Coordinates of C-alpha atoms in Angstrom, one line a residue:
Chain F
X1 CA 0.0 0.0 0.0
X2 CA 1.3 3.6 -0.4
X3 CA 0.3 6.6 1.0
X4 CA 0.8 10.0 0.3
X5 CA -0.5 12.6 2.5
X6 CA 0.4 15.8 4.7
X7 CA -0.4 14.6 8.0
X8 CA 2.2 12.7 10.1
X9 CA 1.8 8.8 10.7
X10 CA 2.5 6.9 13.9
X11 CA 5.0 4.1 13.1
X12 CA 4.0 1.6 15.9
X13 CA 0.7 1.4 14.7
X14 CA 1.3 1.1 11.0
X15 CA 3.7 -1.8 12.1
X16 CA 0.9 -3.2 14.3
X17 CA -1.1 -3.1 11.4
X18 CA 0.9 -5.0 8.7
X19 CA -1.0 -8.4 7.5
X20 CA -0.2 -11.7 6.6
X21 CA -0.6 -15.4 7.6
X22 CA 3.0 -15.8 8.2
X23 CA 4.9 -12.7 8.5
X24 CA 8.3 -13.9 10.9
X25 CA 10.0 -10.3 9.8
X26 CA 9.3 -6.7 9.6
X27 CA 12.0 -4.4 9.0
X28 CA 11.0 -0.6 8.5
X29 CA 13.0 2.8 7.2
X30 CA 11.9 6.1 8.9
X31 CA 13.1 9.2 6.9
X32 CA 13.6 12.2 9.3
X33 CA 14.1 16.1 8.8
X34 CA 17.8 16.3 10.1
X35 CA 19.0 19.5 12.2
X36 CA 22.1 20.6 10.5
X37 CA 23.9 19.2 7.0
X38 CA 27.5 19.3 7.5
X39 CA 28.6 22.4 9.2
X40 CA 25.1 24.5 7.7
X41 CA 22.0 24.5 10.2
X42 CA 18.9 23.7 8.6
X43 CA 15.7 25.1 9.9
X44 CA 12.3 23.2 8.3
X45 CA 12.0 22.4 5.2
X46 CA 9.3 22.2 2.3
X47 CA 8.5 19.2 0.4
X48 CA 6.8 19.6 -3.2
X49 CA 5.5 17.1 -4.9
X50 CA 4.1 16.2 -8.4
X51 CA 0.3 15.1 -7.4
X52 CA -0.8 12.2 -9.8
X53 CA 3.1 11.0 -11.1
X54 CA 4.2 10.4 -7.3
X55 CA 1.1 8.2 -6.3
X56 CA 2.0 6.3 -10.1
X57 CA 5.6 6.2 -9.4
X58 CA 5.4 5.0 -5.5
X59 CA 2.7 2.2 -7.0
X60 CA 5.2 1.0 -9.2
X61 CA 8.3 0.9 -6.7
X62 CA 6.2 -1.2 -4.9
X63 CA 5.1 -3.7 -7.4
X64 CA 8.3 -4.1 -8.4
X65 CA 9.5 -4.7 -4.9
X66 CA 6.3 -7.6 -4.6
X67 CA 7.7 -9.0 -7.7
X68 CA 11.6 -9.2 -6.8
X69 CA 11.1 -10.5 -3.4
X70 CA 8.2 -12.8 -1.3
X71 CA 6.6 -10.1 0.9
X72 CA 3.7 -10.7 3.1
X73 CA 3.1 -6.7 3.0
X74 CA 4.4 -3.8 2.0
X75 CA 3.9 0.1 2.5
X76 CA 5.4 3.1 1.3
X77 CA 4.2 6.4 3.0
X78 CA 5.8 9.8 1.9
X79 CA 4.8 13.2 3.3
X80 CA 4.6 16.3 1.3
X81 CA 4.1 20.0 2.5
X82 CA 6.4 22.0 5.3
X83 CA 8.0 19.8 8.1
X84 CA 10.6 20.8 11.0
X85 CA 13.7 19.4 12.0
X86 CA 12.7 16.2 13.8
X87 CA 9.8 15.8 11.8
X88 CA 9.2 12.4 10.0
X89 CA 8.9 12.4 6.2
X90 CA 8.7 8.9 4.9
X91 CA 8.2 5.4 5.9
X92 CA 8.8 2.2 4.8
X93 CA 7.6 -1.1 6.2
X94 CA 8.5 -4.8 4.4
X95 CA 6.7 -7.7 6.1
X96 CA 8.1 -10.9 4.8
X97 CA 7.8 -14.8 6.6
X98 CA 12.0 -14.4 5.9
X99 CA 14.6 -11.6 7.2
X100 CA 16.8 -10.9 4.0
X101 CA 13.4 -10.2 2.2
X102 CA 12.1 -7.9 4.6
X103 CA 16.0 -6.1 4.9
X104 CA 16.7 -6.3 1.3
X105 CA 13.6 -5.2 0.1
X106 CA 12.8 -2.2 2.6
X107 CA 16.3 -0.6 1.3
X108 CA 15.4 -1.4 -2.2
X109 CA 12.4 0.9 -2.0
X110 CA 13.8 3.6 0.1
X111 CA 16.8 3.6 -2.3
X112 CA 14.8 3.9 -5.1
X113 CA 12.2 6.0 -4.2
X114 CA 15.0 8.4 -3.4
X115 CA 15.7 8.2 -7.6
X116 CA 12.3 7.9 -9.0
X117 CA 9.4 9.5 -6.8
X118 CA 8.6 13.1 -7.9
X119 CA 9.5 14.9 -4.3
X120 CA 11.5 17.8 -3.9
X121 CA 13.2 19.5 -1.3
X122 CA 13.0 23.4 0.0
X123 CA 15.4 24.1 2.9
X124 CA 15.1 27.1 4.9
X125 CA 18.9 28.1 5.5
X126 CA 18.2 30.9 8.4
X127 CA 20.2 34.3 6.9
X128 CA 20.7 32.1 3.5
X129 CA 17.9 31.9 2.4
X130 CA 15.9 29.1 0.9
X131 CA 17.5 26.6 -1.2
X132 CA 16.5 23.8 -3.2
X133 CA 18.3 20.3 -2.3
X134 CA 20.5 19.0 -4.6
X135 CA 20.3 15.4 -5.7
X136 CA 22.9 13.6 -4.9
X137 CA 25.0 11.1 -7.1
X138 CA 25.1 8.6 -4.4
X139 CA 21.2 7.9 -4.1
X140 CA 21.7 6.9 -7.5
X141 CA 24.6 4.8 -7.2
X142 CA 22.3 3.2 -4.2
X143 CA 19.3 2.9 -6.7
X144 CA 21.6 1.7 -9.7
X145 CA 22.8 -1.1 -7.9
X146 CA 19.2 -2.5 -7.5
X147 CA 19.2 -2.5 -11.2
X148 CA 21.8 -4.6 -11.5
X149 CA 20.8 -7.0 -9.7
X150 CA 17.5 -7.3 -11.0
X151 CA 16.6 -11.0 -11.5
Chain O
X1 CA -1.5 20.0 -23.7
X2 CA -0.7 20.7 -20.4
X3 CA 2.7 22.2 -19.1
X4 CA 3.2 21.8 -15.3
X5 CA 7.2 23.1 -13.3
X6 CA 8.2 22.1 -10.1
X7 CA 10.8 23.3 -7.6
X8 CA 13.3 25.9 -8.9
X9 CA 11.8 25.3 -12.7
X10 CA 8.3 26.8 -11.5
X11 CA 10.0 29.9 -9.7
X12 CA 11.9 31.0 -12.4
X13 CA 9.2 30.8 -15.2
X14 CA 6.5 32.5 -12.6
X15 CA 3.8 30.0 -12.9
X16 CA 3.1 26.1 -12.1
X17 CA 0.7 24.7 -14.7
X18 CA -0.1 26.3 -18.6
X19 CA -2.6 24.6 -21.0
X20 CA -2.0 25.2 -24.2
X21 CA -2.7 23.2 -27.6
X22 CA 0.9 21.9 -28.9
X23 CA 2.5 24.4 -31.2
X24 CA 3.1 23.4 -35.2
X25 CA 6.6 21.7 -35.8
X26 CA 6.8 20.6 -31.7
X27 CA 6.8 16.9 -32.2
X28 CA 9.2 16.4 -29.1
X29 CA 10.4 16.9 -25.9
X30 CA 13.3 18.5 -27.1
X31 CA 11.5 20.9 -29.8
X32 CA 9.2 21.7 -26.7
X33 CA 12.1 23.1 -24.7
X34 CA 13.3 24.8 -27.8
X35 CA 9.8 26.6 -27.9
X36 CA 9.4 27.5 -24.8
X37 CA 13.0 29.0 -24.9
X38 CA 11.5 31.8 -27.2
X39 CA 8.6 32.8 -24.8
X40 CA 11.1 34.8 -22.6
X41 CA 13.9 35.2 -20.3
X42 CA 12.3 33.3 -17.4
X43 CA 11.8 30.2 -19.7
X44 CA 15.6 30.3 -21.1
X45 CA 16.5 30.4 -17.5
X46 CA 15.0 28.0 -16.2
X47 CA 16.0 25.2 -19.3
X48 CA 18.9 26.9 -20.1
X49 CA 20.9 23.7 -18.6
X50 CA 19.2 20.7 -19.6
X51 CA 21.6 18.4 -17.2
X52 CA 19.5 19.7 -14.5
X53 CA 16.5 19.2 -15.9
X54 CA 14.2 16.2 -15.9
X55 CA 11.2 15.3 -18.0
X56 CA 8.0 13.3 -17.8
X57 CA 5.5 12.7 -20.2
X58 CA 2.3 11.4 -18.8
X59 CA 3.5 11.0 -16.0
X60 CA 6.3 9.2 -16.5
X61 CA 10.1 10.4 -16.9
X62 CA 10.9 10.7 -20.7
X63 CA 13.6 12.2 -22.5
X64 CA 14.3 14.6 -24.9
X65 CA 13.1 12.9 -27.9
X66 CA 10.1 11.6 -26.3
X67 CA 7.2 12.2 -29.0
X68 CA 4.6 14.5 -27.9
X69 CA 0.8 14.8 -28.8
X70 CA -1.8 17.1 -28.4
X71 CA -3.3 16.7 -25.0
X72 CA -0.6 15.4 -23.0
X73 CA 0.8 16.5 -19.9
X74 CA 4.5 17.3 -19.8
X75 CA 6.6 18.4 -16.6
X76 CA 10.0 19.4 -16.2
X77 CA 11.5 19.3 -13.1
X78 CA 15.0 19.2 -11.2
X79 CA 16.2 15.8 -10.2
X80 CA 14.1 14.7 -7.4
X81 CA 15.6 14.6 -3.7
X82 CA 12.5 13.1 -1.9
X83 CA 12.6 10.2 1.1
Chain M
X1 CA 21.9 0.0 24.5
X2 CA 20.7 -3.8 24.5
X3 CA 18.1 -5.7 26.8
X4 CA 17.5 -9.3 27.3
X5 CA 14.0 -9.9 28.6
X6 CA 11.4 -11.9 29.0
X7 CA 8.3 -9.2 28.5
X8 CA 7.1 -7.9 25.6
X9 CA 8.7 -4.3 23.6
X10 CA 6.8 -1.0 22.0
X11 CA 8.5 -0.7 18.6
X12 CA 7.3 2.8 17.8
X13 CA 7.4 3.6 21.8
X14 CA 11.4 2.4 21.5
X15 CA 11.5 4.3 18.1
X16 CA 10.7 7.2 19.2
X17 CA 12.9 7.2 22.4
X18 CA 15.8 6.7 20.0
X19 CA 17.7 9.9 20.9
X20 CA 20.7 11.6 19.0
X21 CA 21.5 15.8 17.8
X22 CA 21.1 14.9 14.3
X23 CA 19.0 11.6 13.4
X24 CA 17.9 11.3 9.9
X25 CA 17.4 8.2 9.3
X26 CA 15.9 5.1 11.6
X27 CA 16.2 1.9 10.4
X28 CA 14.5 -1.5 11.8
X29 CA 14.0 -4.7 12.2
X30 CA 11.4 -7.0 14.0
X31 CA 11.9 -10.9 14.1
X32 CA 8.2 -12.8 15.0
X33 CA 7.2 -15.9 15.9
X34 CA 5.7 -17.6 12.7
X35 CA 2.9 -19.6 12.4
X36 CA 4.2 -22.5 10.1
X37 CA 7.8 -23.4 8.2
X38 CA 6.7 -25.0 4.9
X39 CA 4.2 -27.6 5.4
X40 CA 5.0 -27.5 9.1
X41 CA 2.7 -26.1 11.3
X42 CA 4.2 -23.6 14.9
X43 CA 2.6 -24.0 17.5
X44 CA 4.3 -21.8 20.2
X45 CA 8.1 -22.0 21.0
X46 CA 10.5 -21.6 24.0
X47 CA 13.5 -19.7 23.7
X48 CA 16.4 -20.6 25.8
X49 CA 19.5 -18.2 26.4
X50 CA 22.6 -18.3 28.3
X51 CA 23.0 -15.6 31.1
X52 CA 25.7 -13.4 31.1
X53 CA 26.7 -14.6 28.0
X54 CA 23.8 -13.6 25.6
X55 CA 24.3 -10.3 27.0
X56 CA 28.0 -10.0 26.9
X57 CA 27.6 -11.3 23.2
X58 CA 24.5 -8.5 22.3
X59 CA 27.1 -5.6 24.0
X60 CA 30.1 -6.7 21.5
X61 CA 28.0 -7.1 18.7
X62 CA 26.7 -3.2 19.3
X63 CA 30.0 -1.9 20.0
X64 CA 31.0 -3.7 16.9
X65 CA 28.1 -2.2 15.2
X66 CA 29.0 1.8 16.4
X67 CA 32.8 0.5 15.4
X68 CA 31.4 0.4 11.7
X69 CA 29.1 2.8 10.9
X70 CA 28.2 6.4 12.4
X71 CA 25.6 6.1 14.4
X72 CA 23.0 8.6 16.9
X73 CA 21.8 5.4 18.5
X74 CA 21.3 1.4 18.4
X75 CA 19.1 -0.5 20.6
X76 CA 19.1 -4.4 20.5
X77 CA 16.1 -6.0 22.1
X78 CA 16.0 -9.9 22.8
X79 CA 13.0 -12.1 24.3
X80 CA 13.4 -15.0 25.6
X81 CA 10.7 -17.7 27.4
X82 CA 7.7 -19.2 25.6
X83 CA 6.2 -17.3 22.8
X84 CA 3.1 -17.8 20.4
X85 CA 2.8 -17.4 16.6
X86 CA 2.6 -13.4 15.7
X87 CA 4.1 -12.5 19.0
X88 CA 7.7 -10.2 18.9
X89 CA 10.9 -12.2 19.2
X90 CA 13.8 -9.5 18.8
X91 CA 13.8 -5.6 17.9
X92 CA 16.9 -3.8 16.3
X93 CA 17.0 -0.2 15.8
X94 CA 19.3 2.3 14.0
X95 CA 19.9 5.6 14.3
X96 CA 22.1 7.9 12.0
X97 CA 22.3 10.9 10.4
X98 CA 22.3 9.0 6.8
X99 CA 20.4 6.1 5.5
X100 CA 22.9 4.0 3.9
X101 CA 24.5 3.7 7.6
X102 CA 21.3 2.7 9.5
X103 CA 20.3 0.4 7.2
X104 CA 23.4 -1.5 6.8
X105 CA 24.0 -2.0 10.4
X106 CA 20.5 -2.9 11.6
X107 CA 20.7 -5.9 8.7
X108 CA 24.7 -6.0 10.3
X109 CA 22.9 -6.4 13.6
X110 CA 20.6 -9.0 13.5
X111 CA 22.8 -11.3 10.7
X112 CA 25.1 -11.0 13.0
X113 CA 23.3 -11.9 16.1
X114 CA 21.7 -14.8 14.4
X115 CA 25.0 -16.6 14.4
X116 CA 26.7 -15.2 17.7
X117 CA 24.3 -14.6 20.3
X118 CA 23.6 -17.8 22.6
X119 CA 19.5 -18.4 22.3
X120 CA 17.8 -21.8 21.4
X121 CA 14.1 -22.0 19.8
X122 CA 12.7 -25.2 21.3
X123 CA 9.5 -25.4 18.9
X124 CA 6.3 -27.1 19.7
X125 CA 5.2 -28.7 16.8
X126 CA 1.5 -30.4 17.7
X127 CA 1.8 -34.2 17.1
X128 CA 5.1 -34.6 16.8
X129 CA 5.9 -33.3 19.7
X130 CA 9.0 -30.7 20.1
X131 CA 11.6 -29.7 18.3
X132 CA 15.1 -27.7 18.8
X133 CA 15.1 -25.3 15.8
X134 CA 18.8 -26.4 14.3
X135 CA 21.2 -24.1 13.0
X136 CA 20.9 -22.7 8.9
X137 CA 23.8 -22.5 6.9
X138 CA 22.5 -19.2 5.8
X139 CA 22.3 -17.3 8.8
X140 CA 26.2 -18.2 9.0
X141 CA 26.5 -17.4 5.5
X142 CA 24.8 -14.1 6.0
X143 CA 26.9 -13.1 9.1
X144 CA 30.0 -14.3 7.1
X145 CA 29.3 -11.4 4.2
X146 CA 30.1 -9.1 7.1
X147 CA 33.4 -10.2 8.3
X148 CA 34.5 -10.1 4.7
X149 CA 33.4 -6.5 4.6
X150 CA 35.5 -5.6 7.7
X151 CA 37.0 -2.4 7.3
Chain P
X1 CA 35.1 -25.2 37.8
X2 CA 31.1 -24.5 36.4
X3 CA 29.9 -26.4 33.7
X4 CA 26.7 -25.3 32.0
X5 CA 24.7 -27.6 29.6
X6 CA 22.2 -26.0 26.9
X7 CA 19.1 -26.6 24.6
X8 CA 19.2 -30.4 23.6
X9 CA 23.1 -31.3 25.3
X10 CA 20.8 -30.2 28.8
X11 CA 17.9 -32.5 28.2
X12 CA 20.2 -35.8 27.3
X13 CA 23.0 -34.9 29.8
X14 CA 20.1 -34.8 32.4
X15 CA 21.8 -31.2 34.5
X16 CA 21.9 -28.2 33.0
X17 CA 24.7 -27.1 35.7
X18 CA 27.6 -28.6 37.5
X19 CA 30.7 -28.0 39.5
X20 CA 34.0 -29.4 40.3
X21 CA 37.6 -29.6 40.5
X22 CA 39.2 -29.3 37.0
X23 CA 40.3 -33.2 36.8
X24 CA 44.0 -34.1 36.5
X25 CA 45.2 -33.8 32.6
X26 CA 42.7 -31.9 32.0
X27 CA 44.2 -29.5 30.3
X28 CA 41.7 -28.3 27.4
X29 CA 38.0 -28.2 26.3
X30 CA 38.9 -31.1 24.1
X31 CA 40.0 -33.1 27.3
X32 CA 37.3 -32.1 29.1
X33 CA 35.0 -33.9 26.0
X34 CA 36.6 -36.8 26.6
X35 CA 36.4 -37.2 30.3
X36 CA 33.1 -36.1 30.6
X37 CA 31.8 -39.1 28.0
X38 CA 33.4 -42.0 30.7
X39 CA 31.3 -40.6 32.9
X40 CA 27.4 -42.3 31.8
X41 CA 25.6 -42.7 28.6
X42 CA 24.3 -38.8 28.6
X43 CA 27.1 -37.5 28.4
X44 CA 28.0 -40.0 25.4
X45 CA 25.3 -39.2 23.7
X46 CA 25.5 -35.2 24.0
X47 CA 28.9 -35.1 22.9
X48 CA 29.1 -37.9 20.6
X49 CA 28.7 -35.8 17.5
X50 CA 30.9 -32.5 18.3
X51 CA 30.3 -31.0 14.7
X52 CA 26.9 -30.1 15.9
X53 CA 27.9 -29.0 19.5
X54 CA 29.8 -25.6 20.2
X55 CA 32.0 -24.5 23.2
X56 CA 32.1 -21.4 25.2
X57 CA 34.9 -20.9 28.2
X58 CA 34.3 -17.9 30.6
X59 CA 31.4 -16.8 28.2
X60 CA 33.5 -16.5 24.7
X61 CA 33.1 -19.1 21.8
X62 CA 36.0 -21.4 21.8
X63 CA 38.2 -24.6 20.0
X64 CA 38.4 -27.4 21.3
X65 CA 42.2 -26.7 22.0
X66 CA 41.3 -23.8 24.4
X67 CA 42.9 -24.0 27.3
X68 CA 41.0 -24.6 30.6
X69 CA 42.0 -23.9 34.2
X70 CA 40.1 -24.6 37.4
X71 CA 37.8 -22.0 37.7
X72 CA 36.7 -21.6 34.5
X73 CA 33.0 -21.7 33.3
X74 CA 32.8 -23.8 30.4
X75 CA 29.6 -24.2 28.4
X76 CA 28.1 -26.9 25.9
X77 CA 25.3 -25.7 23.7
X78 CA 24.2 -26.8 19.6
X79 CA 24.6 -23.5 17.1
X80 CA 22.8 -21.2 18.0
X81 CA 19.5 -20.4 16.6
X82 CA 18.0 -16.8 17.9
X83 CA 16.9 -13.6 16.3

């Protein structure tokens, strides 16, 4: 399932809620609004989004994700709008009846999502400014190497 | 069609979303970019360096040579930094 | 931190007493009791440990961990006793300012303390009475990919 | 010396605890296997296959060529199988 929404989400809960007749793993990715980025303090931050293309692309990253590995259940939820440092912005739970399918398959979609969902990021840089987050080569070094080993 | 810009791209050409039917000889995403480039100096700032620019068609990413037709949606966009 | 206990945990109450100045990414991972293993069907099972050791073992294996990677936090929770189908086993969390690091170690975690950390699953398995879960050759070959990483 | 006995080595050795004197030549874990199978058909039976039992002295994993002096908590247990 994926979600896309303003609101925050409670991760116990969606955990609790994950269903299957045999799920023996869960393994989840929390995304959070850091406080600083290298020396530079970062005060909130706004996420945009592309309504319509993200909801398509999140669906995709997740049937591809059912497909590649045996998963019990699956969800993808990925905030848009202002948030503050501290603030959660996306979530990723993998149920699975085995561990490396619930591990492997939870980084495999926050990797990728980090490539391939239409989200982007306005940082509020105190006497800076605003500024748009670069992308950065490594999320897709962390998403190419999904695509090679794609069965 | 239907022209949408996110992030930086919709700041520096002043609005989010144009409809529009596609122009004569605009057959592509590339000859769309080329277009727009004429409509003024916002435009030819904000695509003026394709390698930060991204493209979808639809709603999904395409490239420069993706074929367009009337009534589509196209976006252009800076490499997204979501999750 | 790591506990060895025979109670149940909160995951999202333990998530969200992870604490750390600059946490932007939380990863996790939640072993449960299954219901079945191929045809087979679980009943409950009774997890045995070794005192002292299992926590002596957990504490190297999260030094370890913070050796590797940079992280805010890491929590290691262990059960032991009799536990039914669906209900928790073990909890890892990770805490660190980037997602590649939490995500590595919490799969670094629990490989790991599949292969290191002294507990025995005694399962009861209905007719046939009960069964000591015996070792698999992939948990060792899972904790082995690590070693061959070492930095 | 303690001895400690775990999972299925407990149930056919019949104790999952004992203590005494580290015997004469006794000098590693690997003697200690041997001298504990002279003494009853439990013991023979825990430790008759060693590839399936593992060692721990003073609470680390260890050969059986570790050395062993009196004192020393030694522990008998199958692989282990948690998480």
């Amino acid at each position: 399932m994926i979600r896309v929404q303003r609101e925050d989400f409670d991760v116990g809960a969606e955990m609790a809620a994950m269903s299957g007749n045999n799920i023996g793993a869960l393994a989840s990715f929390t995304g959070l609004v850091r406080g600083s980025d290298g020396d530079a303090d970062i005060g909130a931050m706004t996420l945009e989004h592309y309504p319509g293309m993200t909801e398509k692309k999140l669906a995709e990253i997740e049937a591809e994700a059912r497909e590649r590995w045996p998963l019990e259940d699956c969800l993808v939820i990925h905030r848009y709008g202002r948030l503050e440092p501290g603030e959660r912005i996306v979530l990723v739970i993998t149920a699975s009846s085995h561990r490396q399918a619930a591990l492997e398959s939870c980084a495999f979609l926050i990797d990728w999502l980090k490539t391939s969902a239409p989200f982007w990021k306005l940082e509020e840089r105190g006497a800076d400014g605003e500024e748009w987050v670069e992308a950065r080569s490594s999320d897709d070094q962390a998403a190419e190497k999904w695509a090679a080993t794609k069965k | 069609m239907k022209l949408l810009y996110f992030a930086w791209l919709k700041q520096k050409i002043g609005t989010g979303e144009e409809d529009f039917p596609l122009p004569a000889d605009v057959a592509t995403v590339g000859a769309l970019v080329d277009w727009l480039k004429t409509r003024g100096p916002g435009y030819g700032e904000a695509l003026g360096d394709l390698s930060v620019v991204r493209f979808a068609v639809n709603q999904d990413f395409a490239g420069l040579d993706h074929p367009l037709a009337d009534g589509d949606e196209v976006a252009f966009f800076p490499p997204v930094t979501g999750g």
